[in-house]
Coordinates of C-alpha atoms in Angstrom, one line a residue:
X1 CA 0.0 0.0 0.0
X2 CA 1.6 3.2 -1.0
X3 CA 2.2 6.3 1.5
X4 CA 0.0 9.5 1.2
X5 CA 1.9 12.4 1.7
X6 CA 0.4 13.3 5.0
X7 CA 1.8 9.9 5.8
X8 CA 5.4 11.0 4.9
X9 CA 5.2 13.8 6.8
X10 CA 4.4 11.7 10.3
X11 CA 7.1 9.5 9.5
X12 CA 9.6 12.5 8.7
X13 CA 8.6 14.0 11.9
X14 CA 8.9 10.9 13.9
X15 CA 12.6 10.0 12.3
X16 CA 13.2 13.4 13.4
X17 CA 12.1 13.4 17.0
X18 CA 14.1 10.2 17.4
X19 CA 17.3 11.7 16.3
X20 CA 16.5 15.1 18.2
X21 CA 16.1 12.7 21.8
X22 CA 19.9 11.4 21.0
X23 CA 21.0 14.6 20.8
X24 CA 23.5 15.7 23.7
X25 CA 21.7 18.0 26.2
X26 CA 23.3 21.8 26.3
X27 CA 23.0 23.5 29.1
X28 CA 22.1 27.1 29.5
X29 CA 21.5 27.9 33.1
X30 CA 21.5 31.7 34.0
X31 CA 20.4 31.1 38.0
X32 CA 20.4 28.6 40.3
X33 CA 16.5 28.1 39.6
X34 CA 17.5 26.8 35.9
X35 CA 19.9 24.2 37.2
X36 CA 17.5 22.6 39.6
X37 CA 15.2 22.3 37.0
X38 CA 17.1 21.0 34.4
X39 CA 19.8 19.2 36.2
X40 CA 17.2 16.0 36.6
X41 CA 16.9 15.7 33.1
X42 CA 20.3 16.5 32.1
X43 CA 21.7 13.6 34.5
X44 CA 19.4 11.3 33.2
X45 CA 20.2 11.7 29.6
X46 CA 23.9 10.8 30.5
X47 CA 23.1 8.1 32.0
X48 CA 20.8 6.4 29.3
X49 CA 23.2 8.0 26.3
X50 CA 27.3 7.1 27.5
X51 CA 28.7 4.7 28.9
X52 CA 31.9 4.4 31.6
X53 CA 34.4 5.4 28.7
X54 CA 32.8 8.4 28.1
X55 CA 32.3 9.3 31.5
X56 CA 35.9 8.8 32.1
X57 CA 37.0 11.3 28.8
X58 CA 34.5 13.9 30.0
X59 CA 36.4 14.0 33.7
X60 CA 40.0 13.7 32.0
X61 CA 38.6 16.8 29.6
X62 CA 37.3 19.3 32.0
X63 CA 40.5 18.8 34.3
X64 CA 42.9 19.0 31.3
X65 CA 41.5 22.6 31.3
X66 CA 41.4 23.4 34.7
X67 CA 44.2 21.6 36.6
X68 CA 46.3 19.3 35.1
X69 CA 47.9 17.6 38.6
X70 CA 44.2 16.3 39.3
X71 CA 44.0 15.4 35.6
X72 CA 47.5 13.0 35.8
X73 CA 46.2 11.4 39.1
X74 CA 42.7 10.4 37.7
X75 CA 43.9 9.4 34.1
X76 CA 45.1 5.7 35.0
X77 CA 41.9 5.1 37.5
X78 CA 39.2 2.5 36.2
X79 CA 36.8 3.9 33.9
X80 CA 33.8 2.4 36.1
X81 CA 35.0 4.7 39.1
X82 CA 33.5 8.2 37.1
X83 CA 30.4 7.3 36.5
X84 CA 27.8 10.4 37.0
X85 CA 31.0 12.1 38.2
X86 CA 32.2 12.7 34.4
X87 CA 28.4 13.5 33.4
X88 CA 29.2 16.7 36.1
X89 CA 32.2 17.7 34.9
X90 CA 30.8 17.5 31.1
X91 CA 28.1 19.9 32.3
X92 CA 30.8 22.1 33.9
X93 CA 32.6 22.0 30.7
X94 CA 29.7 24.4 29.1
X95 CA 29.9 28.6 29.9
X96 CA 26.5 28.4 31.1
X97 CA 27.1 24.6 32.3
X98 CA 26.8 23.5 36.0
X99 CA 28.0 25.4 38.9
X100 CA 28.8 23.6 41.9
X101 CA 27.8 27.1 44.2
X102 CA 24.4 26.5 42.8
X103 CA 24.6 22.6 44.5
X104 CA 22.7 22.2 47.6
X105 CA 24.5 18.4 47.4
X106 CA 28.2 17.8 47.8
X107 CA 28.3 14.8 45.6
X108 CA 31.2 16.2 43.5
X109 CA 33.6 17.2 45.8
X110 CA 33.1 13.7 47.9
X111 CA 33.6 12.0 44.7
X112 CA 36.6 13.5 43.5
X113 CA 38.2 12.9 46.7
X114 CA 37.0 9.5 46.6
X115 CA 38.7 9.5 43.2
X116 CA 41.9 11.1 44.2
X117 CA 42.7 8.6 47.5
X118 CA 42.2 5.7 45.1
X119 CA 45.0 7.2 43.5
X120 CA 47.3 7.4 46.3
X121 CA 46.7 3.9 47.2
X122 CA 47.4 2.9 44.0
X123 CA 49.8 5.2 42.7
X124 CA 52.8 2.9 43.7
X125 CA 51.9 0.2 41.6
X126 CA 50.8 2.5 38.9
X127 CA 54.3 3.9 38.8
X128 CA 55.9 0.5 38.7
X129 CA 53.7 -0.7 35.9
X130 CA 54.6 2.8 33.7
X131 CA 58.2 2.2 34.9
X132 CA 58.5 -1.0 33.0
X133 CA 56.5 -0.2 29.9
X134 CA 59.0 2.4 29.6
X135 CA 62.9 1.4 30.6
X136 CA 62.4 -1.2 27.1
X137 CA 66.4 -0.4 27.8
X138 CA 67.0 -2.7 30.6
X139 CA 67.9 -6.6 29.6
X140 CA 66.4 -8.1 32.5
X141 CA 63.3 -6.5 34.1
X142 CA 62.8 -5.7 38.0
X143 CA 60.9 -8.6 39.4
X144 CA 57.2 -7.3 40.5
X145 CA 56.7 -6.9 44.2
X146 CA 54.0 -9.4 46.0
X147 CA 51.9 -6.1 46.5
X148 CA 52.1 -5.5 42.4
X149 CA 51.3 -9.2 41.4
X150 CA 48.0 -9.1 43.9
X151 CA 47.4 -5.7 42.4
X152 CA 47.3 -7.5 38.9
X153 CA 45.5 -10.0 39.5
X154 CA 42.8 -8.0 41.1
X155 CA 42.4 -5.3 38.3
X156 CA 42.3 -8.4 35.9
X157 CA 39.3 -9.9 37.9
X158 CA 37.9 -6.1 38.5
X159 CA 38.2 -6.2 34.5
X160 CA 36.1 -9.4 34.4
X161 CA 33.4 -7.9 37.2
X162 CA 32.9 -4.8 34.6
X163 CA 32.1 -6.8 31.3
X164 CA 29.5 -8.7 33.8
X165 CA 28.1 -5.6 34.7
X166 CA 28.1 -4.3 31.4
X167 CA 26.0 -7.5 30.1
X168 CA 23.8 -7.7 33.5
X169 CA 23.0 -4.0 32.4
X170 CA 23.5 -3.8 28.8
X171 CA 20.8 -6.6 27.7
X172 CA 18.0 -5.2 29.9
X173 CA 16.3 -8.2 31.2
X174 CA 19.0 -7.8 34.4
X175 CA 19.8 -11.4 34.7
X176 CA 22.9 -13.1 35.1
X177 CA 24.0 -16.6 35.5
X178 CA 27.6 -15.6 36.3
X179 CA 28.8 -16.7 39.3
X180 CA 31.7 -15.0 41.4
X181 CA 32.1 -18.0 43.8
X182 CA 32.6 -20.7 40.9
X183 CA 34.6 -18.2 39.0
X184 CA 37.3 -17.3 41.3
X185 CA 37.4 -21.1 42.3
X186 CA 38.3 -22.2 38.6
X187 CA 40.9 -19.2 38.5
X188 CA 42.3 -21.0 41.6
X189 CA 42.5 -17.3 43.3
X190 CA 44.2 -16.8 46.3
X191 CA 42.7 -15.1 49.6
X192 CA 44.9 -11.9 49.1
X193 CA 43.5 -11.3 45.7
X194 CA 40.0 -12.2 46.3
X195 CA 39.8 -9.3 49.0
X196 CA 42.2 -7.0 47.3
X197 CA 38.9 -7.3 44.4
X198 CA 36.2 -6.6 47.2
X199 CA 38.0 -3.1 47.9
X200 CA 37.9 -2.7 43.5
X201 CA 34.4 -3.2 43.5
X202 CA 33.1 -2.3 47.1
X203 CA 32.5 2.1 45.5
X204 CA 30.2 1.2 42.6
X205 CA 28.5 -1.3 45.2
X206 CA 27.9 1.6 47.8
X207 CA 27.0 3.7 45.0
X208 CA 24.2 1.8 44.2
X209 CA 22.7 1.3 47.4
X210 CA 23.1 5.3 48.3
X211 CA 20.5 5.5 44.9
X212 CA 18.7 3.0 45.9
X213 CA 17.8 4.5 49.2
X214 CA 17.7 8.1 47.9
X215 CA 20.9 9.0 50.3
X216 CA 22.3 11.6 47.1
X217 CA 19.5 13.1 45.1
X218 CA 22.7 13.5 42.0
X219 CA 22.8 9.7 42.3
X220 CA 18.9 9.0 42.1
X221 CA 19.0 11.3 39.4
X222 CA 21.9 9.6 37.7
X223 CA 20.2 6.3 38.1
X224 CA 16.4 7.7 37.0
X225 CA 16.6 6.1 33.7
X226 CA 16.1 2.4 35.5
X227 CA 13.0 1.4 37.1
X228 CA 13.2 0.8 40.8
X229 CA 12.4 -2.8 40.6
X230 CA 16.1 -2.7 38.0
X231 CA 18.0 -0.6 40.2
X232 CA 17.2 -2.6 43.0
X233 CA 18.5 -5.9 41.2
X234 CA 21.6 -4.1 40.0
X235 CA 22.1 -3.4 43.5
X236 CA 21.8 -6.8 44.3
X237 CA 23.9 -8.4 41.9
X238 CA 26.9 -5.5 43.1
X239 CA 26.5 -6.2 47.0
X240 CA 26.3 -10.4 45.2
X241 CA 29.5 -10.0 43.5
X242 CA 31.1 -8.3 47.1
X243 CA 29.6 -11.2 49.2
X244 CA 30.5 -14.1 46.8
X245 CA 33.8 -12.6 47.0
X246 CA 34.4 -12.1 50.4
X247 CA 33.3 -16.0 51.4
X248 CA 36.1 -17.1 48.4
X249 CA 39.0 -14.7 50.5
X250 CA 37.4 -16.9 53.5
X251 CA 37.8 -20.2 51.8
X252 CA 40.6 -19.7 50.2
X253 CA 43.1 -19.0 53.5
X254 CA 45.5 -21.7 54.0
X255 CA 45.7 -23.3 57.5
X256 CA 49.0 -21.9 59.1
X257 CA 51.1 -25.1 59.7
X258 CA 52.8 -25.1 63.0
X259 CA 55.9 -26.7 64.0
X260 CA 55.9 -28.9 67.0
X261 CA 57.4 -27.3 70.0
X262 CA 60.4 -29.8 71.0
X263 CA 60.0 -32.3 73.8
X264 CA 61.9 -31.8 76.5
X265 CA 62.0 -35.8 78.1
X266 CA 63.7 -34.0 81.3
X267 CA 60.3 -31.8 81.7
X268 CA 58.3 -34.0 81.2
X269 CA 59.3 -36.4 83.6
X270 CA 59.8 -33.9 86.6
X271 CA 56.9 -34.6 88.3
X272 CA 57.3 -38.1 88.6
X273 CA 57.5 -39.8 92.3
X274 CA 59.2 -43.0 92.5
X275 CA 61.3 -44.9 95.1
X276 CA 65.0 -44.9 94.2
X277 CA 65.6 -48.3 95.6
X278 CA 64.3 -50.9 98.1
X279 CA 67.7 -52.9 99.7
X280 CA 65.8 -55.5 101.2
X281 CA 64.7 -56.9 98.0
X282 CA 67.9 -55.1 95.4
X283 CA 65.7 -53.6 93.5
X284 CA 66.5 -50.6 91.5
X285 CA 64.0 -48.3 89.9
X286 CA 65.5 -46.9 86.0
X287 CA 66.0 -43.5 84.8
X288 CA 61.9 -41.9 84.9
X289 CA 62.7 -40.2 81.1
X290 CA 63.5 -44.2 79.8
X291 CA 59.6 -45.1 80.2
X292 CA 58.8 -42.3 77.5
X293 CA 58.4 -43.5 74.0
X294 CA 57.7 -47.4 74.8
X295 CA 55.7 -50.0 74.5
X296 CA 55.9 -51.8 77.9
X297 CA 56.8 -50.1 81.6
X298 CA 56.9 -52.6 84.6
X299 CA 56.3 -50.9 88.1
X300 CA 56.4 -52.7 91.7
X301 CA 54.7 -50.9 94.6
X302 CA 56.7 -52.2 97.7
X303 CA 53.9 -51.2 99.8
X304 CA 51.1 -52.9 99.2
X305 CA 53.4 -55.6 97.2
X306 CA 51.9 -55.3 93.4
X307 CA 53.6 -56.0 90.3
X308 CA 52.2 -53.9 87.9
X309 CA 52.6 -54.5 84.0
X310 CA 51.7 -51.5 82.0
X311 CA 51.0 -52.4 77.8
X312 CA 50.4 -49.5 75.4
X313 CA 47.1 -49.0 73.2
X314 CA 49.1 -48.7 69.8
X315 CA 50.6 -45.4 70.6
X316 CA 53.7 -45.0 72.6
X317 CA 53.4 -45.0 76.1
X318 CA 54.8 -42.0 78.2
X319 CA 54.0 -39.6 81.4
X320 CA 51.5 -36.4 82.3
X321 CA 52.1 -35.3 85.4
X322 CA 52.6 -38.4 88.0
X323 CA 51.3 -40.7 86.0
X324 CA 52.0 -43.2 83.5
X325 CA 49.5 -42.3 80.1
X326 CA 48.8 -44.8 76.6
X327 CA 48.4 -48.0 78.2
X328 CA 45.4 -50.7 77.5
X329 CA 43.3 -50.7 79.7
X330 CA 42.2 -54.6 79.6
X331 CA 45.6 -55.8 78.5
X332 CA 47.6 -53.7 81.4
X333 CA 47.4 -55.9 84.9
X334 CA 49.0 -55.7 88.9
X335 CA 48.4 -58.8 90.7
X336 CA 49.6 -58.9 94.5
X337 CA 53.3 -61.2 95.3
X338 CA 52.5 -62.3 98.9
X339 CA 56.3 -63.3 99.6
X340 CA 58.5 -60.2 97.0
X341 CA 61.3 -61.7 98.9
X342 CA 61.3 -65.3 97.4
X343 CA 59.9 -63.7 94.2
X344 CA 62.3 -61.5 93.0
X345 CA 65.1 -63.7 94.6
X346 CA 67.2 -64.3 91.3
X347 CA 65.0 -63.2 89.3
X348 CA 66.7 -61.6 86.2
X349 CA 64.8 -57.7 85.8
X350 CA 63.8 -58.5 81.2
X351 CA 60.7 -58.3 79.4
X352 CA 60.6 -61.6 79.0
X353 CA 61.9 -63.1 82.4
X354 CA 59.3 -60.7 84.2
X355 CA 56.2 -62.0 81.6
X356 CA 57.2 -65.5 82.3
X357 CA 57.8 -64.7 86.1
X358 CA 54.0 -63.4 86.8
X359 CA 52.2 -66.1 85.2
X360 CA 53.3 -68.1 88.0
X361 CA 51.3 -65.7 90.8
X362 CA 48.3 -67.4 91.9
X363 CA 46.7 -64.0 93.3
X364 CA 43.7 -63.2 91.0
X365 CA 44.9 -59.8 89.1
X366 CA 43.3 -56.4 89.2
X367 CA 43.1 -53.1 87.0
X368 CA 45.9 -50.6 87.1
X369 CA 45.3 -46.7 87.1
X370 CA 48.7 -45.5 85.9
X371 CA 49.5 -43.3 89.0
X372 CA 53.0 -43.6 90.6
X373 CA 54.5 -42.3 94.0
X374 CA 57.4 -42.3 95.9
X375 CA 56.8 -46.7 97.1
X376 CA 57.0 -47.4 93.6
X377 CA 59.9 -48.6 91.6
X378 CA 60.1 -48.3 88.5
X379 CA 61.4 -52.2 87.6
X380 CA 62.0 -51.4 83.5
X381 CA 60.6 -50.1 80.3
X382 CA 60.8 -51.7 76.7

């Protein structure tokens, strides 16, 4: 069906209302009055029309002009940091732009200082970083510092956060199925770096919430051109991203691997009680620090006359305190000797002599408890 002219016409007009709205805002503001009431609108074109780059070249433009120290400290920051910042300093670009006197919010000057202390924190490895692009000259380069390789491996997973963003954003049905926690756990990222990128991403995070709960009317402008129910799930997926993050830098700390204090045997045997010797009988009690590390202690308590045979559990036996610590319970045994005298008469102080020796004791056999005192002697350890 063909057009009628008046149809031409509507489609002329519409073609030419579309390309009028992309048109960059000028601003013309003689009073304070005509920046209120077109700053709004102004912000919210920005924000629908550019995107971090060009925030970032509007900032680095306007402070080319006006003070070039600020201008070389912002220039190597991340483009994400300057957004609504470098719509501002467009705006103040213009001879009847914005005026920051006429501001009843001090969104710009927090922001730029914001912007200039992220500088000095990373100015150091910025320096290092230009440093070696530029000394081609030298055969074998400066190794990087620990701080510069965590700094790197940050800014590259800060670069990966951003082209998230950009898509979570970008494709308008704010929706992602990327996942920080399974990402930095295939990169195999270390604690240091995983929290280094929580202090990358942490501003635009805050940023989003301070719009979200309508702390900065600059910001809620800035952000007008998404619905609430969007900004609140670009929020989301920001304080997401810091969570997921932070729970990796959790993860990911290694256990701190102590080493073993050395064993003193002396100390640990000092508060061990035994009888020295018993004359009527020749007996002889060993060195306490020779029952440590063994796997059979024979004790013989010359006051109520028990032989007491101590057997270890599997684990070496040894002392705590007074007493004698690692022995089985059911396989460890004292039985009484009613006459020690005829008993120990010639009877050669061995493992195997002493085994053979109290099979031969009639007395039905008891539990032991493991404690010593000064009536015991300590008969040997194997």
């Amino acid at each position: 069906m063909a057009l009628t002219a008046l149809d031409k016409r509507k489609l002329k007009n519409r073609n030419l209302a579309k390309k009028m709205a992309n048109l960059e805002p000028v601003p013309f503001w003689e009073s304070k009055e005509d920046q209120d009431s077109n700053l709004a609108a102004t912000l919210s074109w920005y924000s629908a029309n550019t995107n971090k780059k060009e925030q970032k070249k509007y900032a680095l433009d306007y402070f080319k002009k006006v003070d070039k120290s600020v201008y070389v400290r912002l220039k190597d920051l991340p483009d994400w940091q300057f957004t609504t910042f470098g719509s501002l300093c467009r705006m103040m670009s213009f001879d009847n732009g914005y005026r920051g006197e006429w501001s009843d919010s001090k969104f710009f000057d927090r922001k730029l200082k914001e912007l200039l202390d992220s500088y000095e924190k990373t100015k150091e490895d910025i320096a290092a970083q230009l440093a070696a692009a530029s000394s081609a000259i030298i055969k074998k380069p400066k190794p990087l510092t620990i701080q510069e390789r965590i700094f790197n491996a940050a800014s590259e997973i800060g670069g990966e956060y951003d082209s998230e963003i950009d898509k979570f954003v970008g494709e308008g049905n704010f929706k992602t199925n990327f996942s920080a926690k399974s990402y930095l756990a295939s990169k195999g990222v270390s604690a240091m770096v995983a929290s280094r990128v929580v202090d990358i991403i942490k501003p635009i995070a805050k940023e989003l919430c301070d719009a979200y709960d309508k702390k900065c009317d600059q910001l809620v402008e800035g952000y007008s051109h998404l619905s609430r129910t969007n900004l609140r799930k670009f929020r989301n997926f920001a304080q997401q991203l810091i969570e997921d993050t932070q729970q990796h830098a959790q993860s990911a700390k290694k256990p701190i691997k102590r080493r073993p204090r050395a064993i003193i045997p002396a100390k640990v045997v000092a508060r061990v009680k035994c009888q020295r010797k018993d004359e009527t009988l020749g007996l002889v009690s060993i060195a306490p620090v020779k029952m440590l590390d063994t796997s059979e202690i024979w004790v013989y308590n010359t006051k109520y006359k028990k032989l007491q045979r101590y057997v270890s559990d599997g684990t070496p036996l040894g002392v705590k305190g007074t007493s004698i610590v690692g022995f089985d319970i059911k396989n460890s045994t004292q039985v009484t000797i009613r006459n020690p005298e005829m008993f120990f008469k010639g009877l050669s102080i061995g493992k195997r002599a002493l085994a053979n020796a109290i099979r031969t004791i009639k007395t039905k056999p008891s539990t032991v408890n493991g404690r010593l005192n000064e009536n015991c002697i300590l008969l040997g350890a194997f």
